[in-house]
C-alpha cells in the first residue's frame, strides 16, 4: 500500500515538473529582450528607409511638397518666374517651428511613458494578488483559487481589448476561453451587478468578480481574518484604478487646436520654402524639399504615433502572456501532492508583505 502510494506521489510530482517545464518554454517565447538600435545599425537603418512605417504614413505631404517644388523649379528655370527674394521669413519662423515640434513630440512621449507605467502596474498587481492568494491557498479552497486564477489571467486580455477598442480573432478567442472557465467555476448565480452595464466594460466586470470572490473567503481562525481579506481587496482595487488611468489616456488626446496648428504651420512653412530656395538651388530645389519634408513631417508623425500608446506604440500581447503564465505558476492546478515547494517557501518569504498585525482588524470588510 505504501509502495503504491509512493509511486502515485512520484507520478504526480513528475507530471507537475513537466507542466512547469512546459510553462517555462512558453514563457520564454514572450519574455525576450526588446529590439534596440545601436550606432552600428546605421547602415541597416538607411537601407530600410523604403520600408519605414513613418515614410508610408507621410507619403501624401511628401509627394505633394516635392511635386510643388518641382513645378516651382520648372517655372523659374524654364519660364523665368522669380522666387522669393530672401529666406528671412523662414529663418525667423524656423525657431518657433522647432519649438512646436519639440513640445508636440515631448507631450506624446510623456503619454507613451505613462501608458507603459500603467501596464507595468497591472503586471505587478496581478503578480502580487496571485502570490498573495498562494499564501492562503488552503484557507481559500481549490474552487475559489481556480476562479481567482482564471480572473487574473483574463483581466489583461480584456484590458487589451478595452483600450484598443478593436478585436483580433485570436485575442477574442483566448479571452472567451478563459472567461468560460470563470463561468464554469462561478460561486453562485449571476446577480444584477454583473449584468449588461458591467459586461460592456469587461475589465471592471472582472475586477468586480474578483472582489466578490475574495470577500467570500471565510475566516479561518488566525490564519485568514478580516485583516487579510481587506489587504487582498485593496490590491484588487488597484486594478480598477488602472482601468481608469488607461481610459483617461484613451479619451483625452493632445488638444486638437495644438495639433492642428502645428500641422498647418509645418505645411505652410514647407510649402513656401521652395519659393525661397529656387533662386539659388534651381533644379536641386525638389530633392532638398523632399528631404526637409521627410524630416519635419516625420517628426510630427512620430508624435501622432506615440500619442496613442495602446494602439500604435506598446505591444501589449507579451505583457498579457507574462501575466497569464506567472499566474499559472503562482496558482497551479491542484494535484494529488502537497503544496509545491515554491509555495511552502513563499509563505515565509512573502509574509513580510502582509499588513502589520498591530492595528485591530475591522469588523466588516469594505
mmCIF file of C-alpha atoms in Angstrom, residues 48-60 62 290 294 298 301:
data_model
loop_
_atom_site.group_PDB
_atom_site.id
_atom_site.type_symbol
_atom_site.label_atom_id
_atom_site.label_comp_id
_atom_site.label_asym_id
_atom_site.label_seq_id
_atom_site.Cartn_x
_atom_site.Cartn_y
_atom_site.Cartn_z
ATOM 1 C CA UNK A 48 15.305 50.110 -44.518
ATOM 2 C CA UNK A 49 14.022 53.635 -45.214
ATOM 3 C CA UNK A 50 11.738 52.456 -48.074
ATOM 4 C CA UNK A 51 10.035 50.043 -45.632
ATOM 5 C CA UNK A 52 9.661 52.717 -42.931
ATOM 6 C CA UNK A 53 6.198 52.952 -41.406
ATOM 7 C CA UNK A 54 6.674 56.685 -40.845
ATOM 8 C CA UNK A 55 7.584 57.202 -44.507
ATOM 9 C CA UNK A 56 4.469 55.313 -45.548
ATOM 10 C CA UNK A 57 2.247 57.460 -43.319
ATOM 11 C CA UNK A 58 3.656 60.798 -44.575
ATOM 12 C CA UNK A 59 3.690 59.857 -48.248
ATOM 13 C CA UNK A 60 0.878 62.293 -49.142
ATOM 14 C CA UNK A 62 5.906 64.225 -49.102
ATOM 15 C CA UNK A 290 11.907 66.195 -50.312
ATOM 16 C CA UNK A 294 10.615 63.961 -44.784
ATOM 17 C CA UNK A 298 8.440 62.544 -39.913
ATOM 18 C CA UNK A 301 4.076 61.851 -37.405
#
